[in-house]
CSV table of C-alpha atoms in Angstrom, one decimal:
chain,number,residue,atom,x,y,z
J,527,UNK,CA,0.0,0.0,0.0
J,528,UNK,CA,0.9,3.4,-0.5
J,529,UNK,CA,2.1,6.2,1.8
J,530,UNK,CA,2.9,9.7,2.5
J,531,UNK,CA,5.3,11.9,4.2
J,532,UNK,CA,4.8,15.0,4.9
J,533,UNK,CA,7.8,16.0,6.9
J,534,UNK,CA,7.2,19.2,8.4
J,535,UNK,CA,3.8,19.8,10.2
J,536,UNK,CA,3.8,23.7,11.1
J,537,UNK,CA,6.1,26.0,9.1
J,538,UNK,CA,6.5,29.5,9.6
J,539,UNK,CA,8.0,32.3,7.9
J,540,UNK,CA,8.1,36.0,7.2
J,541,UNK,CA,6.2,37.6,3.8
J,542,UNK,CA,8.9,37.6,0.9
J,543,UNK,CA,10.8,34.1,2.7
J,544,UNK,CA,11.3,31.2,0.3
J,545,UNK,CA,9.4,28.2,0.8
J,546,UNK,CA,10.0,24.4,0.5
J,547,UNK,CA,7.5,21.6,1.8
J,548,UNK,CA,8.9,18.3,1.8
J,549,UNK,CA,6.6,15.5,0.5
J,550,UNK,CA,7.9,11.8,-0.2
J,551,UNK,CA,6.2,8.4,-1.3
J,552,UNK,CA,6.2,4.8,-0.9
J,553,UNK,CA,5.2,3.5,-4.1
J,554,UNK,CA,7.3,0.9,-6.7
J,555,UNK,CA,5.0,2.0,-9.6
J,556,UNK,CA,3.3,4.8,-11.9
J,557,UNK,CA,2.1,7.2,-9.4
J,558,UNK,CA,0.0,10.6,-9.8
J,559,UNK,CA,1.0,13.1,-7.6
J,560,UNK,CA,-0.5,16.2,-6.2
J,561,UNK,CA,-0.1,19.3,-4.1
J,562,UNK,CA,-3.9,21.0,-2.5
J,563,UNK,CA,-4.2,23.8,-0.4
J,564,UNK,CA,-6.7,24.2,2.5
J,565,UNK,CA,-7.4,28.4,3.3
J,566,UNK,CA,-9.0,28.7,7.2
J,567,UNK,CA,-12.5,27.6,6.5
J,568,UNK,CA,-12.3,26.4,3.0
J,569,UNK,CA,-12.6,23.6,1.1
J,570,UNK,CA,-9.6,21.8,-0.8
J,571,UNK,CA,-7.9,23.1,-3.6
J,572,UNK,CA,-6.4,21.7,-6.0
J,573,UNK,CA,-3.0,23.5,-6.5
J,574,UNK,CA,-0.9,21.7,-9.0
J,575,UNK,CA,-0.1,17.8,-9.8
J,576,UNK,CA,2.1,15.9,-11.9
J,577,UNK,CA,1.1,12.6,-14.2
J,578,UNK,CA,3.6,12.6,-16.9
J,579,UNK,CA,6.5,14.5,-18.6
J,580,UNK,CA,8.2,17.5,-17.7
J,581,UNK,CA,9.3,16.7,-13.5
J,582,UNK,CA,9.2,20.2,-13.0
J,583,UNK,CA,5.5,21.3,-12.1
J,584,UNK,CA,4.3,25.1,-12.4
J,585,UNK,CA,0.7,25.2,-10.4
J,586,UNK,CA,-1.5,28.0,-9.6
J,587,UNK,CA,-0.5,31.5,-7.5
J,588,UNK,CA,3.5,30.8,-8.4
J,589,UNK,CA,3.3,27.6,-6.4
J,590,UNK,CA,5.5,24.4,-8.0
J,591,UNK,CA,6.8,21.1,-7.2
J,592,UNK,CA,9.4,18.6,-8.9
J,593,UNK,CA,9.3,15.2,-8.9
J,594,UNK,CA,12.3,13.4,-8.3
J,595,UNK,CA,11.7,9.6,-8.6
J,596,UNK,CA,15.2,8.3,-7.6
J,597,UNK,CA,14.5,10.3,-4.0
J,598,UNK,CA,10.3,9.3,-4.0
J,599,UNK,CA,10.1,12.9,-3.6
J,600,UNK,CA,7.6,15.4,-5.0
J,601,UNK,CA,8.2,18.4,-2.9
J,602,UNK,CA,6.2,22.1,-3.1
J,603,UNK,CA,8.5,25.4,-4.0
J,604,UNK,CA,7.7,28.8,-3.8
J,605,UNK,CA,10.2,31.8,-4.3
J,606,UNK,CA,8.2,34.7,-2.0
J,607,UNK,CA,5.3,34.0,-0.3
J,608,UNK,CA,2.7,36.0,0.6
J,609,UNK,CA,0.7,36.5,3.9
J,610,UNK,CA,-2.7,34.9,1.4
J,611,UNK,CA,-0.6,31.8,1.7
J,612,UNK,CA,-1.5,31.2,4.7
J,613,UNK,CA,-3.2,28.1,4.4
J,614,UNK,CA,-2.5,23.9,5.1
J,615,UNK,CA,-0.9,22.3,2.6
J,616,UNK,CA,-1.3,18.6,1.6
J,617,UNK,CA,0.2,16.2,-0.8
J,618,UNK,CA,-1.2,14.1,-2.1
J,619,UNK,CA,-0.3,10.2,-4.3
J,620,UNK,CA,-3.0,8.5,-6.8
J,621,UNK,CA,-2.0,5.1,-7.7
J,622,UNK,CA,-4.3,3.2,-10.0
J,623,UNK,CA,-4.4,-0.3,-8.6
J,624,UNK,CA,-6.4,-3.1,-10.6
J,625,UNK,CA,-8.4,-0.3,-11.9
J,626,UNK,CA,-9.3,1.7,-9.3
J,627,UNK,CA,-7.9,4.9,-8.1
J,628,UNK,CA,-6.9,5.1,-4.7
J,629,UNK,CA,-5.5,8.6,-3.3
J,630,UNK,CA,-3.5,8.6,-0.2
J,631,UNK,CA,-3.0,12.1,1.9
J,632,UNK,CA,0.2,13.4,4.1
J,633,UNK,CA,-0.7,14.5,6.9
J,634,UNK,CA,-0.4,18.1,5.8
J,635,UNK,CA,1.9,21.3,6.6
J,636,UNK,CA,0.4,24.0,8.3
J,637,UNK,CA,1.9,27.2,6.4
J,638,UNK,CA,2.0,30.7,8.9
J,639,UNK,CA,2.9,33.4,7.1
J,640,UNK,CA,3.7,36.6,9.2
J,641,UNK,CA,3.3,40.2,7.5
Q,31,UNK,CA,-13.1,21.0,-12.9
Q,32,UNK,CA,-15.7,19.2,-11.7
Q,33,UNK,CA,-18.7,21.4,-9.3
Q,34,UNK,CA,-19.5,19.2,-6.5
Q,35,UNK,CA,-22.1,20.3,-4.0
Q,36,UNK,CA,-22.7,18.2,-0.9
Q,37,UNK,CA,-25.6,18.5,1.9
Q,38,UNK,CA,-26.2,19.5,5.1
Q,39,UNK,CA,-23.0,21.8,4.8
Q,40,UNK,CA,-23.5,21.8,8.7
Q,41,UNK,CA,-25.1,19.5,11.3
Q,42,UNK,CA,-25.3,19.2,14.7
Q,43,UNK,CA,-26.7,15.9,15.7
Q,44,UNK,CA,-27.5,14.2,18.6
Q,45,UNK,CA,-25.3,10.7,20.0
Q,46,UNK,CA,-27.0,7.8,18.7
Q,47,UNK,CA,-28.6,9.1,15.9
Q,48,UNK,CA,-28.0,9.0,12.2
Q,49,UNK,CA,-27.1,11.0,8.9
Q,50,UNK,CA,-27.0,11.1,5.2
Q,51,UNK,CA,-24.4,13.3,3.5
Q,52,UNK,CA,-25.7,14.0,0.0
Q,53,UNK,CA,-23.0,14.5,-2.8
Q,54,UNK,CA,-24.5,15.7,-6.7
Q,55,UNK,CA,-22.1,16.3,-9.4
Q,56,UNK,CA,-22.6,18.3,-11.9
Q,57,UNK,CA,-21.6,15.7,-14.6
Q,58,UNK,CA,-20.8,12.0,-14.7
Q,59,UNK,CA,-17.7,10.9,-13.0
Q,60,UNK,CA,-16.1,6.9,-12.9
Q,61,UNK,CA,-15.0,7.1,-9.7
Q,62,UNK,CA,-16.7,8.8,-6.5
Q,63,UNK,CA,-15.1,8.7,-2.6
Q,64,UNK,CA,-15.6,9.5,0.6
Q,65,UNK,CA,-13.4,10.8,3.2
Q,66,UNK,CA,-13.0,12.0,6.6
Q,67,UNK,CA,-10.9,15.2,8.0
Q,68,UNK,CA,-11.1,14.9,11.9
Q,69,UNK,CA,-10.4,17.7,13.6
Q,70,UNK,CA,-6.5,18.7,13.6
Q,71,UNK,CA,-5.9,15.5,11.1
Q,72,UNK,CA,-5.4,14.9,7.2
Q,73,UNK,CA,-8.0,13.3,5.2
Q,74,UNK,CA,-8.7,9.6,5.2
Q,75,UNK,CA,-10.3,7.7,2.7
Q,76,UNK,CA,-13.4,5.8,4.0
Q,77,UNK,CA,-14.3,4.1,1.0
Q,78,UNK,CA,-15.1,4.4,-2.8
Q,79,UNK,CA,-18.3,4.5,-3.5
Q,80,UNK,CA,-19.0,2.2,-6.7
Q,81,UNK,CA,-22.0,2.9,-9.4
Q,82,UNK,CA,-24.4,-0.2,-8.9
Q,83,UNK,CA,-22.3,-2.2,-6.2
Q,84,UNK,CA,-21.6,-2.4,-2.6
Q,85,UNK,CA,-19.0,0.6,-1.7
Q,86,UNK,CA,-14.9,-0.8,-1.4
Q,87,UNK,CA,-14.1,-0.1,2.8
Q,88,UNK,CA,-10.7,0.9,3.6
Q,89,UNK,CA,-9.3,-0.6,6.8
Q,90,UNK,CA,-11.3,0.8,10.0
Q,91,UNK,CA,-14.7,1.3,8.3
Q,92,UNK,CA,-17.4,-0.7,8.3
Q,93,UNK,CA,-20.3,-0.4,5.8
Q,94,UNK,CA,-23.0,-0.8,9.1
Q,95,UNK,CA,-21.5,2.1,10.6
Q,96,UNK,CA,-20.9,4.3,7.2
Q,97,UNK,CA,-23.3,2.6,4.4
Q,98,UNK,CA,-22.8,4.4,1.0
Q,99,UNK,CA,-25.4,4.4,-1.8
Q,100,UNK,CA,-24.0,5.2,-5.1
Q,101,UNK,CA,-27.5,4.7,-7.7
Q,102,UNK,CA,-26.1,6.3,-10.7
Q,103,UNK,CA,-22.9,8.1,-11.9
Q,104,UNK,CA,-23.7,11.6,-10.5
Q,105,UNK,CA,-25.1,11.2,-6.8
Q,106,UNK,CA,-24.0,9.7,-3.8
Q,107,UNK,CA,-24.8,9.3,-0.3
Q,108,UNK,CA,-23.0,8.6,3.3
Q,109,UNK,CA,-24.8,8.0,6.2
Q,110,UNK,CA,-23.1,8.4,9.5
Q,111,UNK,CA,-25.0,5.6,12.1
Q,112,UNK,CA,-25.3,5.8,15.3
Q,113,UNK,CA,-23.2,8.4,15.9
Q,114,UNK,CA,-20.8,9.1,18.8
Q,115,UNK,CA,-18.7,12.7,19.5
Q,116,UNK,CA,-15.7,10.5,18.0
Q,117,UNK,CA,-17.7,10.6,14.5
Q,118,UNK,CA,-17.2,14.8,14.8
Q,119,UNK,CA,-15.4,15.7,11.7
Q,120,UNK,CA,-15.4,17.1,8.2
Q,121,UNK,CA,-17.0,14.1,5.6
Q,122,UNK,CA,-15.8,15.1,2.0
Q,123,UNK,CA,-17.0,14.0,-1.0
Q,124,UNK,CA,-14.8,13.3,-3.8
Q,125,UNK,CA,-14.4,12.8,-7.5
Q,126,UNK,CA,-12.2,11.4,-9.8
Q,127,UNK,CA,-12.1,12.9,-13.6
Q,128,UNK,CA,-10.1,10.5,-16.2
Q,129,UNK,CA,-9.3,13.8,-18.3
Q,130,UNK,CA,-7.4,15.8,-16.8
Q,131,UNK,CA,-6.3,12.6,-14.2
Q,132,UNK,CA,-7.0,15.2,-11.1
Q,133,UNK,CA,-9.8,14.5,-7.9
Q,134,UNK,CA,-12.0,17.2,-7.0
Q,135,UNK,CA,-13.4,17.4,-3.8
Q,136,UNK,CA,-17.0,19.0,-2.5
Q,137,UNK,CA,-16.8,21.7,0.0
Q,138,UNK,CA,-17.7,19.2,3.0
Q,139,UNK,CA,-20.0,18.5,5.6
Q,140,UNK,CA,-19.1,19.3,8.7
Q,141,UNK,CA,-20.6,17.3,11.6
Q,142,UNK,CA,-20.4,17.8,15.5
Q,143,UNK,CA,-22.2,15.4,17.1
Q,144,UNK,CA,-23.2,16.1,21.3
């Protein structure tokens, strides 16, 4: 079965900081991977993912990831971030097992951003 | 993307009693889940709810605590039996789109149950 890591559970930083979420996998085969966000009192959003080709990711409000399958990794980048990004951040594998899809959450990174 | 609505959005219900989370979509999807954000936690996958067939459990659910009608390729329901305060949480629907290979997920139901 698969898993997934989310290595830090509470990050903070200061507006304009660089930001780097770890996320690895257990998995031997083809995975899907995604990155969703979670704003105070919202639903889940969907904030980039990664199926095939390029390893390098570009997702929505600057946000990307890269995949790096020798390492299991698929972790989220973001040059500056903003106070908005305040939010919990989840990654997230699909594996498509005997035909059925199957997503497995980490157990997320709560992002503080201070103004 | 995929517009998912679910209902109640909220619900405060009494211990012992039961509920049915309603999940529409506005088009027809393969593949249709539910899962469970307690408090604090990540989301867990409860089961997938399969068009015509008895719902696949993942470990620690039991389909006489969380039965799952799935009549058609659009709808889906969860009830919640006999609930307890540990059953408080966030039950999300979710969907699965082939094109685009990417799950959307409804805006959740959030339960507390006293």
């Amino acid at each position: 079965a698969q898993s997934v890591s989310q290595h830090n559970h509470h990050v903070i930083l200061s507006e304009a900081a660089s930001l780097e979420l770890g996320c690895n996998y257990s998995y031997g085969g083809t995975v899907n991977l995604f990155w969703y966000v979670q704003y105070p009192g919202q639903h889940l959003q969907l904030l980039l993912k990664y199926f095939s080709g390029d390893p390098l990711v570009k997702g929505i409000k600057g946000f990307e990831a890269e995949f790096i399958k020798s390492k299991f990794s698929f972790n989220l980048r973001k040059p500056s971030v903003q106070w908005s990004d305040t939010a919990e951040y989840f990654c997230a594998v699909n594996v498509n097992s005997g035909g059925y899809q199957k997503v497995t959450f980490g157990t997320g990174t709560k992002l503080q951003v201070i103004p | 993307s995929a517009v998912i609505s679910q209902k109640p959005s909220r619900d405060i219900c009494q211990r012992g009693t039961s509920l049915t989370i309603q999940c529409q979509v506005d088009s027809q999807v393969t593949m249709m889940f539910w899962y469970r954000q307690q408090p604090g936690q990540s989301l867990t996958l409860i089961a997938t709810a399969n068009q015509g067939s008895e719902a696949t459990y993942e470990s620690g659910f039991v389909i006489d605590k969380f039965p799952i009608s799935r009549p058609n390729l659009t709808f889906s329901t969860l009830t919640v039996s006999n609930m307890s305060p540990e059953d408080s949480s966030i039950y999300l629907c979710s969907v699965y789109r082939d094109s685009g290979n990417t799950i959307y997920f409804g805006e959740g139901s959030w339960l507390t149950v006293v």
